[in-house]
mmCIF file of C-alpha atoms in Angstrom:
data_model
loop_
_atom_site.group_PDB
_atom_site.id
_atom_site.type_symbol
_atom_site.label_atom_id
_atom_site.label_comp_id
_atom_site.label_asym_id
_atom_site.label_seq_id
_atom_site.Cartn_x
_atom_site.Cartn_y
_atom_site.Cartn_z
ATOM 1 C CA ALA Z 280 -101.288 -22.150 -4.039
ATOM 2 C CA GLN Z 281 -103.804 -24.586 -2.687
ATOM 3 C CA LYS Z 282 -104.444 -25.081 0.969
ATOM 4 C CA VAL Z 283 -106.829 -27.079 3.136
ATOM 5 C CA THR Z 284 -107.333 -26.201 6.771
ATOM 6 C CA GLN Z 285 -108.877 -28.516 9.313
ATOM 7 C CA ALA Z 286 -108.672 -26.418 12.431
ATOM 8 C CA GLN Z 287 -109.926 -29.141 14.764
ATOM 9 C CA THR Z 288 -107.017 -31.394 15.606
ATOM 10 C CA GLU Z 289 -109.038 -33.664 17.856
ATOM 11 C CA ILE Z 290 -112.696 -33.912 18.797
ATOM 12 C CA SER Z 291 -114.109 -36.122 21.506
ATOM 13 C CA VAL Z 292 -117.840 -36.701 21.924
ATOM 14 C CA VAL Z 293 -120.067 -39.207 23.611
ATOM 15 C CA GLU Z 294 -121.811 -41.765 21.476
ATOM 16 C CA LYS Z 295 -125.089 -40.613 19.885
ATOM 17 C CA GLU Z 296 -124.062 -36.987 19.852
ATOM 18 C CA ASP Z 297 -123.922 -35.131 16.555
ATOM 19 C CA VAL Z 298 -120.522 -33.842 15.510
ATOM 20 C CA THR Z 299 -119.343 -31.541 12.735
ATOM 21 C CA LEU Z 300 -115.861 -31.601 11.254
ATOM 22 C CA ASP Z 301 -114.793 -28.344 9.676
ATOM 23 C CA CYS Z 302 -112.878 -27.949 6.426
ATOM 24 C CA VAL Z 303 -111.845 -24.656 4.852
ATOM 25 C CA TYR Z 304 -110.031 -24.594 1.523
ATOM 26 C CA GLU Z 305 -108.144 -22.115 -0.629
ATOM 27 C CA THR Z 306 -107.651 -22.300 -4.377
ATOM 28 C CA ARG Z 307 -107.487 -19.933 -7.315
ATOM 29 C CA ASP Z 308 -108.959 -22.476 -9.694
ATOM 30 C CA THR Z 309 -112.604 -22.197 -10.644
ATOM 31 C CA THR Z 310 -112.826 -25.918 -11.256
ATOM 32 C CA TYR Z 311 -111.868 -28.076 -8.335
ATOM 33 C CA TYR Z 312 -112.917 -31.127 -6.402
ATOM 34 C CA LEU Z 313 -113.273 -31.666 -2.699
ATOM 35 C CA PHE Z 314 -113.026 -34.960 -0.908
ATOM 36 C CA TRP Z 315 -113.429 -36.463 2.503
ATOM 37 C CA TYR Z 316 -111.510 -39.577 3.495
ATOM 38 C CA LYS Z 317 -111.759 -41.636 6.669
ATOM 39 C CA GLN Z 318 -108.733 -43.335 8.180
ATOM 40 C CA PRO Z 319 -109.751 -45.879 10.834
ATOM 41 C CA PRO Z 320 -107.216 -47.225 13.331
ATOM 42 C CA SER Z 321 -106.291 -49.965 10.851
ATOM 43 C CA GLY Z 322 -104.701 -47.263 8.719
ATOM 44 C CA GLU Z 323 -106.270 -47.509 5.288
ATOM 45 C CA LEU Z 324 -107.863 -44.504 3.620
ATOM 46 C CA VAL Z 325 -111.554 -44.891 2.917
ATOM 47 C CA PHE Z 326 -113.165 -42.596 0.392
ATOM 48 C CA LEU Z 327 -116.360 -40.952 1.693
ATOM 49 C CA ILE Z 328 -117.413 -38.274 -0.763
ATOM 50 C CA ARG Z 329 -116.319 -36.279 -3.790
ATOM 51 C CA ARG Z 330 -117.857 -32.915 -4.672
ATOM 52 C CA ASN Z 331 -117.067 -30.685 -7.632
ATOM 53 C CA SER Z 332 -116.967 -26.915 -7.462
ATOM 54 C CA PHE Z 333 -120.072 -26.487 -9.587
ATOM 55 C CA ASP Z 334 -122.321 -28.531 -7.373
ATOM 56 C CA GLU Z 335 -123.181 -26.814 -4.124
ATOM 57 C CA GLN Z 336 -125.980 -29.128 -3.180
ATOM 58 C CA ASN Z 337 -125.646 -30.601 0.234
ATOM 59 C CA GLU Z 338 -125.514 -34.343 0.418
ATOM 60 C CA ILE Z 339 -126.769 -36.846 2.923
ATOM 61 C CA SER Z 340 -125.743 -40.462 3.128
ATOM 62 C CA GLY Z 341 -127.245 -42.240 6.088
ATOM 63 C CA ARG Z 342 -125.852 -40.594 9.210
ATOM 64 C CA TYR Z 343 -123.339 -38.588 7.187
ATOM 65 C CA SER Z 344 -124.017 -35.226 5.631
ATOM 66 C CA TRP Z 345 -121.875 -32.640 3.914
ATOM 67 C CA ASN Z 346 -122.375 -28.898 3.656
ATOM 68 C CA PHE Z 347 -120.528 -27.264 0.761
ATOM 69 C CA GLN Z 348 -120.528 -23.449 0.758
ATOM 70 C CA LYS Z 349 -118.432 -21.688 -1.869
ATOM 71 C CA SER Z 350 -119.133 -18.305 -0.288
ATOM 72 C CA THR Z 351 -117.140 -19.305 2.775
ATOM 73 C CA SER Z 352 -114.869 -21.860 1.017
ATOM 74 C CA SER Z 353 -116.002 -24.531 3.387
ATOM 75 C CA PHE Z 354 -116.912 -28.181 3.027
ATOM 76 C CA ASN Z 355 -118.022 -29.369 6.444
ATOM 77 C CA PHE Z 356 -118.873 -32.909 7.402
ATOM 78 C CA THR Z 357 -121.507 -33.820 9.994
ATOM 79 C CA ILE Z 358 -122.061 -37.187 11.602
ATOM 80 C CA THR Z 359 -125.471 -37.553 13.194
ATOM 81 C CA ALA Z 360 -125.990 -39.899 16.129
ATOM 82 C CA SER Z 361 -122.322 -40.805 16.254
ATOM 83 C CA GLN Z 362 -121.190 -44.348 16.940
ATOM 84 C CA VAL Z 363 -117.991 -45.793 18.334
ATOM 85 C CA VAL Z 364 -117.176 -47.176 14.856
ATOM 86 C CA ASP Z 365 -116.985 -43.591 13.615
ATOM 87 C CA SER Z 366 -113.814 -43.113 15.623
ATOM 88 C CA ALA Z 367 -111.092 -42.359 13.090
ATOM 89 C CA VAL Z 368 -108.989 -39.629 11.582
ATOM 90 C CA TYR Z 369 -110.879 -37.731 8.906
ATOM 91 C CA PHE Z 370 -109.144 -35.895 6.099
ATOM 92 C CA CYS Z 371 -110.506 -33.219 3.861
ATOM 93 C CA ALA Z 372 -108.696 -32.874 0.513
ATOM 94 C CA LEU Z 373 -108.706 -30.609 -2.529
ATOM 95 C CA TYR Z 374 -107.905 -31.411 -6.167
ATOM 96 C CA SER Z 375 -107.697 -28.711 -8.838
ATOM 97 C CA GLY Z 376 -109.323 -29.181 -12.224
ATOM 98 C CA GLY Z 377 -106.021 -28.953 -14.058
ATOM 99 C CA GLY Z 378 -105.070 -32.435 -13.008
ATOM 100 C CA ALA Z 379 -101.337 -31.752 -12.913
ATOM 101 C CA ASP Z 380 -100.962 -32.116 -9.181
ATOM 102 C CA GLY Z 381 -102.302 -34.482 -6.608
ATOM 103 C CA LEU Z 382 -104.581 -34.047 -3.691
ATOM 104 C CA THR Z 383 -103.847 -31.347 -1.168
ATOM 105 C CA PHE Z 384 -104.810 -32.728 2.210
ATOM 106 C CA GLY Z 385 -105.703 -31.047 5.436
ATOM 107 C CA LYS Z 386 -103.867 -32.220 8.519
ATOM 108 C CA GLY Z 387 -106.791 -34.310 9.615
ATOM 109 C CA THR Z 388 -109.197 -34.332 12.542
ATOM 110 C CA HIS Z 389 -108.981 -37.161 15.020
ATOM 111 C CA LEU Z 390 -112.519 -38.011 16.050
ATOM 112 C CA ILE Z 391 -113.006 -39.976 19.240
ATOM 113 C CA ILE Z 392 -116.442 -41.362 20.013
ATOM 114 C CA GLN Z 393 -116.714 -42.444 23.614
ATOM 115 C CA PRO Z 394 -119.222 -45.134 24.549
ATOM 116 C CA GLU S 10 -111.748 -56.409 -7.720
ATOM 117 C CA ALA S 11 -110.392 -52.926 -8.372
ATOM 118 C CA GLN S 12 -107.451 -52.295 -6.145
ATOM 119 C CA VAL S 13 -104.130 -50.626 -5.528
ATOM 120 C CA THR S 14 -101.595 -53.015 -4.027
ATOM 121 C CA GLN S 15 -98.564 -51.896 -2.084
ATOM 122 C CA ASN S 16 -95.710 -54.057 -0.881
ATOM 123 C CA PRO S 17 -94.380 -54.431 1.672
ATOM 124 C CA ARG S 18 -96.979 -53.335 4.210
ATOM 125 C CA TYR S 19 -94.370 -52.975 6.930
ATOM 126 C CA LEU S 20 -90.604 -52.613 6.771
ATOM 127 C CA ILE S 21 -87.933 -51.881 9.334
ATOM 128 C CA THR S 22 -84.518 -51.206 7.863
ATOM 129 C CA VAL S 23 -81.330 -49.292 8.486
ATOM 130 C CA THR S 24 -79.971 -46.019 7.251
ATOM 131 C CA GLY S 25 -78.408 -46.184 3.805
ATOM 132 C CA LYS S 26 -79.784 -49.525 2.695
ATOM 133 C CA LYS S 27 -81.611 -49.046 -0.593
ATOM 134 C CA LEU S 28 -85.241 -50.078 -0.630
ATOM 135 C CA THR S 29 -88.148 -50.141 -3.049
ATOM 136 C CA VAL S 30 -91.843 -49.999 -2.229
ATOM 137 C CA THR S 31 -93.897 -51.414 -5.049
ATOM 138 C CA CYS S 32 -97.301 -50.175 -6.133
ATOM 139 C CA SER S 33 -99.550 -51.852 -8.656
ATOM 140 C CA GLN S 34 -103.070 -51.006 -9.818
ATOM 141 C CA ASN S 35 -105.441 -53.101 -11.904
ATOM 142 C CA MET S 36 -107.795 -50.359 -13.070
ATOM 143 C CA ASN S 37 -105.824 -49.165 -16.112
ATOM 144 C CA HIS S 38 -105.500 -45.737 -14.518
ATOM 145 C CA GLU S 39 -103.225 -43.193 -16.126
ATOM 146 C CA TYR S 40 -102.536 -41.156 -13.005
ATOM 147 C CA MET S 41 -100.579 -42.551 -10.055
ATOM 148 C CA SER S 42 -98.971 -40.853 -7.101
ATOM 149 C CA TRP S 43 -97.175 -41.376 -3.836
ATOM 150 C CA TYR S 44 -97.936 -39.650 -0.528
ATOM 151 C CA ARG S 45 -96.368 -39.785 2.873
ATOM 152 C CA GLN S 46 -98.322 -39.292 6.068
ATOM 153 C CA ASP S 47 -96.727 -37.860 9.176
ATOM 154 C CA PRO S 48 -98.342 -36.949 12.505
ATOM 155 C CA GLY S 49 -99.656 -33.407 12.517
ATOM 156 C CA LEU S 50 -98.855 -32.913 8.830
ATOM 157 C CA GLY S 51 -101.519 -34.926 7.065
ATOM 158 C CA LEU S 52 -100.626 -36.457 3.717
ATOM 159 C CA ARG S 53 -98.130 -34.808 1.421
ATOM 160 C CA GLN S 54 -97.443 -35.748 -2.173
ATOM 161 C CA ILE S 55 -93.988 -37.070 -3.002
ATOM 162 C CA TYR S 56 -94.168 -37.785 -6.754
ATOM 163 C CA TYR S 57 -96.846 -38.301 -9.329
ATOM 164 C CA SER S 58 -97.119 -39.715 -12.815
ATOM 165 C CA MET S 59 -99.589 -38.678 -15.484
ATOM 166 C CA ASN S 60 -98.836 -41.687 -17.659
ATOM 167 C CA VAL S 61 -96.102 -44.123 -18.700
ATOM 168 C CA GLU S 62 -92.649 -42.513 -18.704
ATOM 169 C CA VAL S 63 -94.109 -39.245 -17.352
ATOM 170 C CA THR S 64 -93.268 -38.421 -13.742
ATOM 171 C CA ASP S 65 -93.005 -35.197 -11.777
ATOM 172 C CA LYS S 66 -92.170 -33.968 -8.315
ATOM 173 C CA GLY S 67 -94.788 -33.338 -5.699
ATOM 174 C CA ASP S 68 -94.362 -31.291 -2.550
ATOM 175 C CA VAL S 69 -91.720 -33.408 -0.782
ATOM 176 C CA PRO S 70 -89.613 -35.268 -3.393
ATOM 177 C CA GLU S 71 -86.197 -35.029 -1.737
ATOM 178 C CA GLY S 72 -84.647 -38.424 -1.080
ATOM 179 C CA TYR S 73 -87.037 -40.336 -3.312
ATOM 180 C CA LYS S 74 -87.106 -41.628 -6.868
ATOM 181 C CA VAL S 75 -89.880 -43.157 -8.916
ATOM 182 C CA SER S 76 -90.286 -44.802 -12.276
ATOM 183 C CA ARG S 77 -93.230 -45.534 -14.541
ATOM 184 C CA LYS S 78 -92.168 -48.078 -17.114
ATOM 185 C CA GLU S 79 -95.574 -49.745 -17.212
ATOM 186 C CA LYS S 80 -99.004 -48.292 -16.715
ATOM 187 C CA ARG S 81 -99.914 -50.532 -13.794
ATOM 188 C CA ASN S 82 -96.727 -50.110 -11.711
ATOM 189 C CA PHE S 83 -95.290 -47.092 -9.925
ATOM 190 C CA PRO S 84 -92.484 -48.072 -7.539
ATOM 191 C CA LEU S 85 -91.085 -45.710 -4.930
ATOM 192 C CA ILE S 86 -87.332 -45.954 -4.487
ATOM 193 C CA LEU S 87 -85.310 -44.781 -1.518
ATOM 194 C CA GLU S 88 -81.686 -44.942 -2.676
ATOM 195 C CA SER S 89 -80.185 -44.094 0.710
ATOM 196 C CA PRO S 90 -82.932 -44.039 3.351
ATOM 197 C CA SER S 91 -82.553 -41.838 6.385
ATOM 198 C CA PRO S 92 -84.475 -41.761 9.689
ATOM 199 C CA ASN S 93 -86.480 -38.696 8.599
ATOM 200 C CA GLN S 94 -88.086 -40.886 5.950
ATOM 201 C CA THR S 95 -89.729 -42.986 8.622
ATOM 202 C CA SER S 96 -93.366 -42.565 7.733
ATOM 203 C CA LEU S 97 -96.569 -44.118 6.467
ATOM 204 C CA TYR S 98 -96.633 -44.187 2.672
ATOM 205 C CA PHE S 99 -99.633 -44.384 0.399
ATOM 206 C CA CYS S 100 -99.832 -45.047 -3.309
ATOM 207 C CA ALA S 101 -102.894 -43.821 -5.201
ATOM 208 C CA SER S 102 -104.272 -44.014 -8.711
ATOM 209 C CA SER S 103 -107.089 -42.419 -10.678
ATOM 210 C CA PRO S 104 -108.213 -41.932 -14.256
ATOM 211 C CA ARG S 105 -106.500 -38.947 -15.825
ATOM 212 C CA ASP S 106 -109.838 -37.338 -16.578
ATOM 213 C CA THR S 107 -110.632 -35.588 -13.316
ATOM 214 C CA HIS S 108 -114.144 -34.933 -14.489
ATOM 215 C CA SER S 109 -114.986 -38.562 -14.075
ATOM 216 C CA ASN S 110 -116.832 -39.779 -11.011
ATOM 217 C CA GLN S 111 -113.889 -41.802 -9.812
ATOM 218 C CA PRO S 112 -112.053 -40.635 -6.710
ATOM 219 C CA GLN S 113 -108.437 -41.471 -6.170
ATOM 220 C CA HIS S 114 -107.999 -45.079 -5.094
ATOM 221 C CA PHE S 115 -105.501 -45.580 -2.302
ATOM 222 C CA GLY S 116 -103.452 -48.591 -1.384
ATOM 223 C CA ASP S 117 -103.526 -49.861 2.193
ATOM 224 C CA GLY S 118 -100.306 -48.089 3.098
ATOM 225 C CA THR S 119 -96.701 -49.066 3.824
ATOM 226 C CA ARG S 120 -95.231 -48.297 7.211
ATOM 227 C CA LEU S 121 -91.490 -47.696 6.899
ATOM 228 C CA SER S 122 -89.156 -47.412 9.865
ATOM 229 C CA ILE S 123 -85.601 -46.317 9.113
ATOM 230 C CA LEU S 124 -83.244 -46.905 12.045
#
């Protein structure tokens, strides 16, 4: 069975601080895909990143960076120099390579950036 | 513009009154699915469809029906809605080939309140 754990229910930081959102996953598949989605207060789901199980390179996109470590089954997300606009709920999700099922989501981390 | 369109965006209705939430995508995607989002539970898959006339249950299918008569449309049907189906619903689509670079595309969500 697949599982995604986001242990941090809510994080609150002051603007300009760095913040890391944790994501730990479980799967028996050797081929799988990991995602991060952002859900701002308006409610839509915004795709941030997709990573496949064969690519462990870390990725940086502006103030966002992702650390994928298969050894610890983790796919953590760091926001550097956070801004108020980063306030949202962030979901980590897992998709197996078989394609029969959908995304397995974590419960989400509510990130609050205080001015 | 590539998009997944859900209607209605908001609906308040009463127990037992049949309702349909429509979902349409313009990307010629084979795979479509429905999720519900509840506080503290993240998103959970209700039903999915691998292609026309092919549908299957997700993690929480009870009380829901779907159909896939055309590739672009994947309506979610609540034959006899109950208050525990009050939730935020998302439709998503993606190419069947999960090795592509396309993530799942999500609609903007439908907020259902069943009184």
